[in-house]
Short mmCIF file of N, CA and C and ligand atoms in Angstrom, two decimals:
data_model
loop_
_atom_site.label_atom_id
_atom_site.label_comp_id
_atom_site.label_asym_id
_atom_site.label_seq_id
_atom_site.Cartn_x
_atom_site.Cartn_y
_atom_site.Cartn_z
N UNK A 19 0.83 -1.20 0.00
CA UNK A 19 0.00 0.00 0.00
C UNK A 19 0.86 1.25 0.00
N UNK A 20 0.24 2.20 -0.98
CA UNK A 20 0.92 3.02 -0.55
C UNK A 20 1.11 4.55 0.69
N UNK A 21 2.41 4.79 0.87
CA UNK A 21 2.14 5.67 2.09
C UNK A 21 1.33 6.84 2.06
N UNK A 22 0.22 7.44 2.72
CA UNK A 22 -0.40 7.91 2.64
C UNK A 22 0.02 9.65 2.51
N UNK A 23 1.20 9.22 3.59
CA UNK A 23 1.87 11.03 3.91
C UNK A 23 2.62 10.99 2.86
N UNK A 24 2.54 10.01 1.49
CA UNK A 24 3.30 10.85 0.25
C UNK A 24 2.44 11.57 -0.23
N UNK A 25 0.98 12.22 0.14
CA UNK A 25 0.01 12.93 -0.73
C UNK A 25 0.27 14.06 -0.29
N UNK A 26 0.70 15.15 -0.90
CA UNK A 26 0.31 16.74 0.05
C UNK A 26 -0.99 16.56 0.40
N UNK A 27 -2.05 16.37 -0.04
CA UNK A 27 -3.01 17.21 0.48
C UNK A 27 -3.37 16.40 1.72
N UNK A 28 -3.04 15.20 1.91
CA UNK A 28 -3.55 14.55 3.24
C UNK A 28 -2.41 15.28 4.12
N UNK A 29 -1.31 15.80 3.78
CA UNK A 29 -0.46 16.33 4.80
C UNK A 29 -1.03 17.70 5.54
N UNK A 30 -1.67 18.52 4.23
CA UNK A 30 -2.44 20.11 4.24
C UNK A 30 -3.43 19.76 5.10
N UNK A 31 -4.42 18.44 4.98
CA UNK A 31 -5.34 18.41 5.63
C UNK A 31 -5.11 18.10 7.32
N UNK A 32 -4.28 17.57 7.57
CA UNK A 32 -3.57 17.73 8.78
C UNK A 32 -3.18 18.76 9.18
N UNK A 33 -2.56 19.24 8.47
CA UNK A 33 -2.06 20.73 9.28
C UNK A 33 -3.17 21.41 9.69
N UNK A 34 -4.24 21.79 8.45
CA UNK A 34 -5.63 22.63 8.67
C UNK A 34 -6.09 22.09 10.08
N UNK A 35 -6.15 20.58 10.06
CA UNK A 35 -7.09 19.89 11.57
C UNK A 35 -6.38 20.41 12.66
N UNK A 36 -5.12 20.44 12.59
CA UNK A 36 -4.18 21.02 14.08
C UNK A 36 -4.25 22.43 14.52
N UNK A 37 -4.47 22.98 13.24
CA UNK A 37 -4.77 24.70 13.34
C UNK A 37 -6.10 24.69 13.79
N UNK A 38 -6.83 24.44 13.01
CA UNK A 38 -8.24 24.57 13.90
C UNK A 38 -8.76 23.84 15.29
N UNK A 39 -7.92 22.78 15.85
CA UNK A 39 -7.75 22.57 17.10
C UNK A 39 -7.59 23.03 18.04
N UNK A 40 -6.26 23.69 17.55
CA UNK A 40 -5.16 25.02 18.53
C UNK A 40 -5.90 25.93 18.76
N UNK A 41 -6.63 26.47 17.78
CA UNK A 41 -7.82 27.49 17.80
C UNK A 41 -8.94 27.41 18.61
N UNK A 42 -9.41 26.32 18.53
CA UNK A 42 -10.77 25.76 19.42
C UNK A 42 -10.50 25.71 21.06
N UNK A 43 -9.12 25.23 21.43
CA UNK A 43 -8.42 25.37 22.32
C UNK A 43 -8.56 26.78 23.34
N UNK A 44 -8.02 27.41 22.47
CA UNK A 44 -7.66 28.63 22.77
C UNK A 44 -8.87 29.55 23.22
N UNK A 45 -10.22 29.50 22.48
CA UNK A 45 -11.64 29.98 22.61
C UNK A 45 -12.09 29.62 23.59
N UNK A 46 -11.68 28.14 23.89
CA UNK A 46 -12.27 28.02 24.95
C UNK A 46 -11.52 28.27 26.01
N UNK A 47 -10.57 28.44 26.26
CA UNK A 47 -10.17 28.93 27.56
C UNK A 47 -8.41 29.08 27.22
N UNK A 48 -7.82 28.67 28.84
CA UNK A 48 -6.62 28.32 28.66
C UNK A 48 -5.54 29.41 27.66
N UNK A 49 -5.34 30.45 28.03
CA UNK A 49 -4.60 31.32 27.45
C UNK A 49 -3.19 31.01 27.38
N UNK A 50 -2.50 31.23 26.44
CA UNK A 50 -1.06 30.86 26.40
C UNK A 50 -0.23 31.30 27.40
N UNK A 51 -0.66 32.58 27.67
CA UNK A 51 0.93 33.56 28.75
C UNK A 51 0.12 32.85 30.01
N UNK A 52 -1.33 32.64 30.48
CA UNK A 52 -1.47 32.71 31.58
C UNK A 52 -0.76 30.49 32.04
N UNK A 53 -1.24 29.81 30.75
CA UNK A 53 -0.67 28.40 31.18
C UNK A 53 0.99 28.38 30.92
N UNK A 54 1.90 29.40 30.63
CA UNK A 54 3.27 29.43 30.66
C UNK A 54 3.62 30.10 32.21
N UNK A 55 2.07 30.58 32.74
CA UNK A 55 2.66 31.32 34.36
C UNK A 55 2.23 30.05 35.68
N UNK A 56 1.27 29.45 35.46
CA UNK A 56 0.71 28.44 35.95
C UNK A 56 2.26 27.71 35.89
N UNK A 57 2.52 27.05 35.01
CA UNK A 57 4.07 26.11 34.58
C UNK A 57 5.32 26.74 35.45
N UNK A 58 5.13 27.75 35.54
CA UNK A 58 6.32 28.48 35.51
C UNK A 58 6.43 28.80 37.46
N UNK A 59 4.86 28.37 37.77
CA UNK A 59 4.92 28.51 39.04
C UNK A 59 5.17 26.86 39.86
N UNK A 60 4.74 26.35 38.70
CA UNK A 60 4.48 24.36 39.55
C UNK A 60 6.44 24.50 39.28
N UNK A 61 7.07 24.90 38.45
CA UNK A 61 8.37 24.50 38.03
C UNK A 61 9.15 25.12 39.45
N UNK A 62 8.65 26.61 39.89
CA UNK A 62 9.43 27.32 40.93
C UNK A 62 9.45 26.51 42.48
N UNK A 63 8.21 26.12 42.71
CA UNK A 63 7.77 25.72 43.99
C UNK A 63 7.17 23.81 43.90
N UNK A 64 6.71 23.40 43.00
CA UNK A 64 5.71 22.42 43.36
C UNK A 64 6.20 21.27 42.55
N UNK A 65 5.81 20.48 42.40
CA UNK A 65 6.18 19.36 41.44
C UNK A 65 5.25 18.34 40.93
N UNK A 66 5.20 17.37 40.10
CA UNK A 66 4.33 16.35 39.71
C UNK A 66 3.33 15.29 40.63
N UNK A 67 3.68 15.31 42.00
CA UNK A 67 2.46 14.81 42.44
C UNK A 67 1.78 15.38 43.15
N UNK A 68 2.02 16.52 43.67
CA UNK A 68 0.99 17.80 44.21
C UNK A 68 0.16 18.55 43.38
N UNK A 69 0.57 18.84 41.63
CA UNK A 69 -0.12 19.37 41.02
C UNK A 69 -0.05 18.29 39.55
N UNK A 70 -0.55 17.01 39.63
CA UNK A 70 -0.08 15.81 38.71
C UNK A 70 -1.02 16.45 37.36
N UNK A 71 -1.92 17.09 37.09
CA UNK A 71 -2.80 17.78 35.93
C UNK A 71 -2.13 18.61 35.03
N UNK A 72 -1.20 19.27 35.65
CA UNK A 72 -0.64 20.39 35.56
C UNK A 72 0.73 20.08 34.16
N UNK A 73 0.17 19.63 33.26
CA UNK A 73 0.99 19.00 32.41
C UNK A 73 1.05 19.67 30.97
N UNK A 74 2.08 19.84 30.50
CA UNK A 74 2.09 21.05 29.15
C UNK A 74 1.77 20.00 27.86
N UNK A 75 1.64 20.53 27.09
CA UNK A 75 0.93 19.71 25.76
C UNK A 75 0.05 21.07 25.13
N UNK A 76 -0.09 21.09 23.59
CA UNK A 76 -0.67 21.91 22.70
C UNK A 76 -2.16 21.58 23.20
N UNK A 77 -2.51 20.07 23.72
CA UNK A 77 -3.52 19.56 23.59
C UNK A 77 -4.05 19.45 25.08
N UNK A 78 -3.40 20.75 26.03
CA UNK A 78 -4.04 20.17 27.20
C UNK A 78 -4.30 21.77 27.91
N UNK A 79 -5.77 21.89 28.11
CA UNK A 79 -6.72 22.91 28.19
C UNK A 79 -6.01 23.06 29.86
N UNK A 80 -5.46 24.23 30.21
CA UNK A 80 -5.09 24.70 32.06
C UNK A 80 -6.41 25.05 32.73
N UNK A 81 -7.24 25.00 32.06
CA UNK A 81 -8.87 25.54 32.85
C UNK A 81 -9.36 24.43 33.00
N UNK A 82 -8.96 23.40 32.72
CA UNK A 82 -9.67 21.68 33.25
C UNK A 82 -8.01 21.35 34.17
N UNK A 83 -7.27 21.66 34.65
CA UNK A 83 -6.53 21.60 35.55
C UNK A 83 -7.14 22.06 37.03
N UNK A 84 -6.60 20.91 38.21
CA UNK A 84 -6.98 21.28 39.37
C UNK A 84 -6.27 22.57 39.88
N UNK A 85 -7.35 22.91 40.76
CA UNK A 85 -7.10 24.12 41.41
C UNK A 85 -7.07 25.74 40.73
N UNK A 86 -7.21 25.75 39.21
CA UNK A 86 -7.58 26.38 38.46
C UNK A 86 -9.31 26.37 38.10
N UNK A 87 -9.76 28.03 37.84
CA UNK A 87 -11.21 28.02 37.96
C UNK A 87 -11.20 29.40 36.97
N UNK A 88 -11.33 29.02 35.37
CA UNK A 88 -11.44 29.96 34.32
C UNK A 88 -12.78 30.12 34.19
N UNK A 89 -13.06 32.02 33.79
CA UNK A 89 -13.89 32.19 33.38
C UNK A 89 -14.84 31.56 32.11
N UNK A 90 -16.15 31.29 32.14
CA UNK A 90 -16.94 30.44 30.91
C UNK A 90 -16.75 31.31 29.66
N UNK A 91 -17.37 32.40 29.70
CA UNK A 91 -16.80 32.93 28.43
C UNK A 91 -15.38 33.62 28.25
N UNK A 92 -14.96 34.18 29.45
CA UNK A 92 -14.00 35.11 28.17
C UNK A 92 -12.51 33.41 28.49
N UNK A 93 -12.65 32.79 29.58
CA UNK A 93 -11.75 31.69 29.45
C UNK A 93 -10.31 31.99 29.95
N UNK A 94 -10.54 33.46 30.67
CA UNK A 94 -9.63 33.47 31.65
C UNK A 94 -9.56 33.30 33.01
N UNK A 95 -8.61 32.97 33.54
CA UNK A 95 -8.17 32.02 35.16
C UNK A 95 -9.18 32.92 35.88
N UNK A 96 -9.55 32.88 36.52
CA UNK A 96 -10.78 33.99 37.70
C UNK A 96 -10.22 33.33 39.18
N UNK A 97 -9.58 31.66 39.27
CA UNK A 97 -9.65 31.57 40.68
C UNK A 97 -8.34 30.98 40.73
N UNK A 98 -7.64 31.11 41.34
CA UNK A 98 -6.47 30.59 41.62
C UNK A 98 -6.09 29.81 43.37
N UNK A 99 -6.51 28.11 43.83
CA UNK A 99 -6.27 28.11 44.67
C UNK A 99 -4.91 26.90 45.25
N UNK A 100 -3.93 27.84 45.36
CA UNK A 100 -2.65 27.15 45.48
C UNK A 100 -1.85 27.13 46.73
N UNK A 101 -2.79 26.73 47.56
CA UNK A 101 -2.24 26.60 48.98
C UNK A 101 -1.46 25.14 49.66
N UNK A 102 -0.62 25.39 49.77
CA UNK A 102 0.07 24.20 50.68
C UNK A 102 0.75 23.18 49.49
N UNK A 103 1.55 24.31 48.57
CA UNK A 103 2.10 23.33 47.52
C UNK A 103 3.74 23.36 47.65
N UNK A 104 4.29 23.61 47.83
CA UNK A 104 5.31 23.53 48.34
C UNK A 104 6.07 22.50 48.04
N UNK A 105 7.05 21.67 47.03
CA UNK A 105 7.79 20.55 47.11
C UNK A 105 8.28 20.44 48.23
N UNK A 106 8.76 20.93 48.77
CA UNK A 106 9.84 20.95 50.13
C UNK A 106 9.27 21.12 51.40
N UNK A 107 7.87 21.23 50.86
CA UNK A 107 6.87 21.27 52.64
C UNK A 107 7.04 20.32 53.44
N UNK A 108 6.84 20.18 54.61
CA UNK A 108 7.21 18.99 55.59
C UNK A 108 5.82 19.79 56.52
N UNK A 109 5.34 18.30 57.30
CA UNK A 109 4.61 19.38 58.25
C UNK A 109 5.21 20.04 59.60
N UNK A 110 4.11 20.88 60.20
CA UNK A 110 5.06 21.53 61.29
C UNK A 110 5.85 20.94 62.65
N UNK A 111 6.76 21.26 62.85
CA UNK A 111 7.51 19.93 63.91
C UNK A 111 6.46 20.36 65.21
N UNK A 112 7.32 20.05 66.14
CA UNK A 112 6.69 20.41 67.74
C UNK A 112 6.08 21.08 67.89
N UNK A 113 6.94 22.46 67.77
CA UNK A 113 6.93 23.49 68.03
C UNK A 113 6.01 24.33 66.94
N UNK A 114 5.55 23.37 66.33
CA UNK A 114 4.11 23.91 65.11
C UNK A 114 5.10 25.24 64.32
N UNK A 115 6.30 24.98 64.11
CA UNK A 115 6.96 25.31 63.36
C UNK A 115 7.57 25.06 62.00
N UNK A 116 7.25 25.45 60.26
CA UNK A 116 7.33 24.93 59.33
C UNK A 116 9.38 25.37 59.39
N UNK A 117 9.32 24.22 58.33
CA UNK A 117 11.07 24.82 57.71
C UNK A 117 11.19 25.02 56.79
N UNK A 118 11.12 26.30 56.29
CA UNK A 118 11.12 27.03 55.05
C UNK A 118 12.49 27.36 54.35
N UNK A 119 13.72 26.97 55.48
CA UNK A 119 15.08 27.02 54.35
C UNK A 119 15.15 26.71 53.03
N UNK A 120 15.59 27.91 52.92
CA UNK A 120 15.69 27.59 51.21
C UNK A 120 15.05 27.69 50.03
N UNK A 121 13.78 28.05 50.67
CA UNK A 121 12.88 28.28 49.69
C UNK A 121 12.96 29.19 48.70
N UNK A 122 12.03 29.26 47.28
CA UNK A 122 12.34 30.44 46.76
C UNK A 122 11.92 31.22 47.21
N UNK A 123 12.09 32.82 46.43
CA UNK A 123 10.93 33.77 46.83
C UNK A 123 10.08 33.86 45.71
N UNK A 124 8.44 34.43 46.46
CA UNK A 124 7.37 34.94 45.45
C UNK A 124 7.75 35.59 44.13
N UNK A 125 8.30 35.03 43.19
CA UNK A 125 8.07 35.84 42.34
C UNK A 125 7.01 36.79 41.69
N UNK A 126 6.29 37.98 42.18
CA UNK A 126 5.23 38.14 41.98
C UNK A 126 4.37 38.54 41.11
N UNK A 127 5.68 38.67 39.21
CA UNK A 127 5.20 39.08 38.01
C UNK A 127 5.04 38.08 37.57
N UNK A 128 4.96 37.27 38.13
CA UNK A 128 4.09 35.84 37.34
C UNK A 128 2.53 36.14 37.62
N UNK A 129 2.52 36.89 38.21
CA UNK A 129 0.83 36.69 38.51
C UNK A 129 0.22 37.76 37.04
N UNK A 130 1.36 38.31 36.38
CA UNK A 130 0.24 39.68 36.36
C UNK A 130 0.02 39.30 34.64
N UNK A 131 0.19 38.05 34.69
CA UNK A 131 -0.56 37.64 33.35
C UNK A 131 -2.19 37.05 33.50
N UNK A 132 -2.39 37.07 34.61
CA UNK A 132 -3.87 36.80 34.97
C UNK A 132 -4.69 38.40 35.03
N UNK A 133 -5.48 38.46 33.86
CA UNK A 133 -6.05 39.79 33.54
C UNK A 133 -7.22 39.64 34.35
N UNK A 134 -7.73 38.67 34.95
CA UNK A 134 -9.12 38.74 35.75
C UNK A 134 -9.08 37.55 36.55
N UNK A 135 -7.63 37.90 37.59
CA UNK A 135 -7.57 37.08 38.34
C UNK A 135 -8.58 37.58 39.60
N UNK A 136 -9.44 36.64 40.00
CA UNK A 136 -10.26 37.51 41.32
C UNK A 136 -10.22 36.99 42.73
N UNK A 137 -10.09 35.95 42.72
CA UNK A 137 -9.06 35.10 43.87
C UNK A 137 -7.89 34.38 43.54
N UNK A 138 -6.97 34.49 44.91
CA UNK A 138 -5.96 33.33 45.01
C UNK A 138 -5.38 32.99 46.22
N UNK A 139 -5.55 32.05 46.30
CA UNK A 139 -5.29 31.33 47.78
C UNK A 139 -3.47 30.68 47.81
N UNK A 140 -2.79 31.65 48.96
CA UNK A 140 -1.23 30.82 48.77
C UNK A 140 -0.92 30.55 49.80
N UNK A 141 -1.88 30.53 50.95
CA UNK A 141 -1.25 29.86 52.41
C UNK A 141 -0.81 28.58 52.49
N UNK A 142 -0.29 28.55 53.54
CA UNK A 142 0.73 27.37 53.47
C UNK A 142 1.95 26.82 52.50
N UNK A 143 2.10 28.12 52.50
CA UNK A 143 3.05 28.16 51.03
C UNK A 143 4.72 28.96 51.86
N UNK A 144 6.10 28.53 51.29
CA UNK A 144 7.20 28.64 51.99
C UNK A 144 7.63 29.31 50.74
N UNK A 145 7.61 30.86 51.08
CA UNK A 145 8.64 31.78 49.78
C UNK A 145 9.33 32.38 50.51
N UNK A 146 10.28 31.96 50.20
CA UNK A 146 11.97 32.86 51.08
C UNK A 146 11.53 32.90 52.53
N UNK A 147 11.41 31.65 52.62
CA UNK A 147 11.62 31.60 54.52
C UNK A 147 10.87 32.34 55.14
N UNK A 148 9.62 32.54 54.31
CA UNK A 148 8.55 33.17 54.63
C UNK A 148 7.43 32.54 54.62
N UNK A 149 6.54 31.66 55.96
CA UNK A 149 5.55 31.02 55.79
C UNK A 149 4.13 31.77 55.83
N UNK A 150 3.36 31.20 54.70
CA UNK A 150 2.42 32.14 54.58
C UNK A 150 1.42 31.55 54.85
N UNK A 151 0.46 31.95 56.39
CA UNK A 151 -0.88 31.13 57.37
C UNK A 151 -1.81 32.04 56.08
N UNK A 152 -2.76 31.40 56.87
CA UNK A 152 -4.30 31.88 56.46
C UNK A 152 -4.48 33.46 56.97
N UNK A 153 -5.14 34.34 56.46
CA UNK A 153 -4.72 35.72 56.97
C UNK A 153 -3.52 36.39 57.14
N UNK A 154 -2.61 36.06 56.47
CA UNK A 154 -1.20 36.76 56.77
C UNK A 154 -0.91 36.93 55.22
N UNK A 155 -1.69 36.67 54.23
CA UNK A 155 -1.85 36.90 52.86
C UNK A 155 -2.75 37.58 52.04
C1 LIG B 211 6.37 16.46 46.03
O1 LIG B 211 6.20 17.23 47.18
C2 LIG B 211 5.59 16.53 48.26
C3 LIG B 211 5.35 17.54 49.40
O2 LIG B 211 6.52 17.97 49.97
C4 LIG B 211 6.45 15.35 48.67
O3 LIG B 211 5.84 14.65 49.72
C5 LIG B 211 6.65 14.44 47.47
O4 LIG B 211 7.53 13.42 47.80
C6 LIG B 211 7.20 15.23 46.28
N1 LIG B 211 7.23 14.37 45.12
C7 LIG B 211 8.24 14.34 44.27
C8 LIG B 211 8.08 13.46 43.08
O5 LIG B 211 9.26 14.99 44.42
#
C-alpha cells in the first residue's frame, strides 16, 4: 500500500485539523501567557504529584486543571487556589513550626498575566523563609 503522507493534500489536511484545534483550544479557555505562568509557578515551587494535571501539551486545556477556575466565556483564570504546595513542605515539627530554608521567593510578576484574576489562595506556602498562614496573605 501506498504511504499515505506521500500525498500533500492529506499532509495540508492535517495541518488545517491542528490549526483549527489550537484554535478551538484557545476559545475556549486556557490562554497561552497565563498556562506558561501556571508552569512556571508548579516548576518554581511544586512538582508532579501535588499538582499531577498540571501537564504542558498543545492539547491540554489549564482551565480543566486542578485548582484552576477559568472564566466560561471570556476563558480566563478567575480563581487561583494554590495553597500548601510547596515541594519541600514537611509538616510543622513540635513546636508547630514549618522549615522554610531555602525556599524560593514569590516571584510576583508571574501573577500579572492573569487579567481577571479575582481570587488566590497561597497559604501554606514557603517563599523565602517566609511562611504564609491563612490571613497573613
Ligand atoms: C512532592 O512534594 C511533596 C510535598 O513535599 C512530597 O511529599 C513528594 O515526595 C514530592 N514528590 C516528588 C516526586 O518529588
Amino acid at each position: 500500500m501506498e504511504c499515505p503522507w506521500k500525498k500533500p493534500w492529506v499532509v495540508l489536511m492535517g495541518a488545517i485539523a491542528l490549526i483549527q484545534l489550537y484554535g478551538s483550544i484557545n476559545s475556549h479557555g486556557c490562554f497561552t501567557e497565563e498556562k506558561r505562568s501556571l508552569l512556571e509557578f508548579k516548576a518554581a515551587y511544586s512538582n508532579d504529584s501535588l499538582l499531577p494535571s498540571w501537564m504542558d501539551g498543545p492539547n491540554n486545556n489549564c482551565c480543566d486543571w486542578e485548582r484552576v477556575t477559568c472564566h466560561p466565556s471570556s476563558g480566563r483564570v478567575i480563581h487561583l487556589s494554590l495553597y500548601a504546595l510547596y515541594k519541600l513542605g514537611s509538616l510543622p515539627d513540635d513546636n508547630g513550626e514549618y522549615d522554610c530554608d531555602g525556599s524560593p521567593t514569590l516571584n510576583g510578576t508571574m501573577f500579572l498575566s492573569f487579567r481577571e484574576l479575582r481570587t488566590l489562595n497561597l497559604s501554606y506556602n514557603c517563599f523565602g523563609e517566609f511562611i504564609s498562614k491563612p490571613g497573613t496573605l
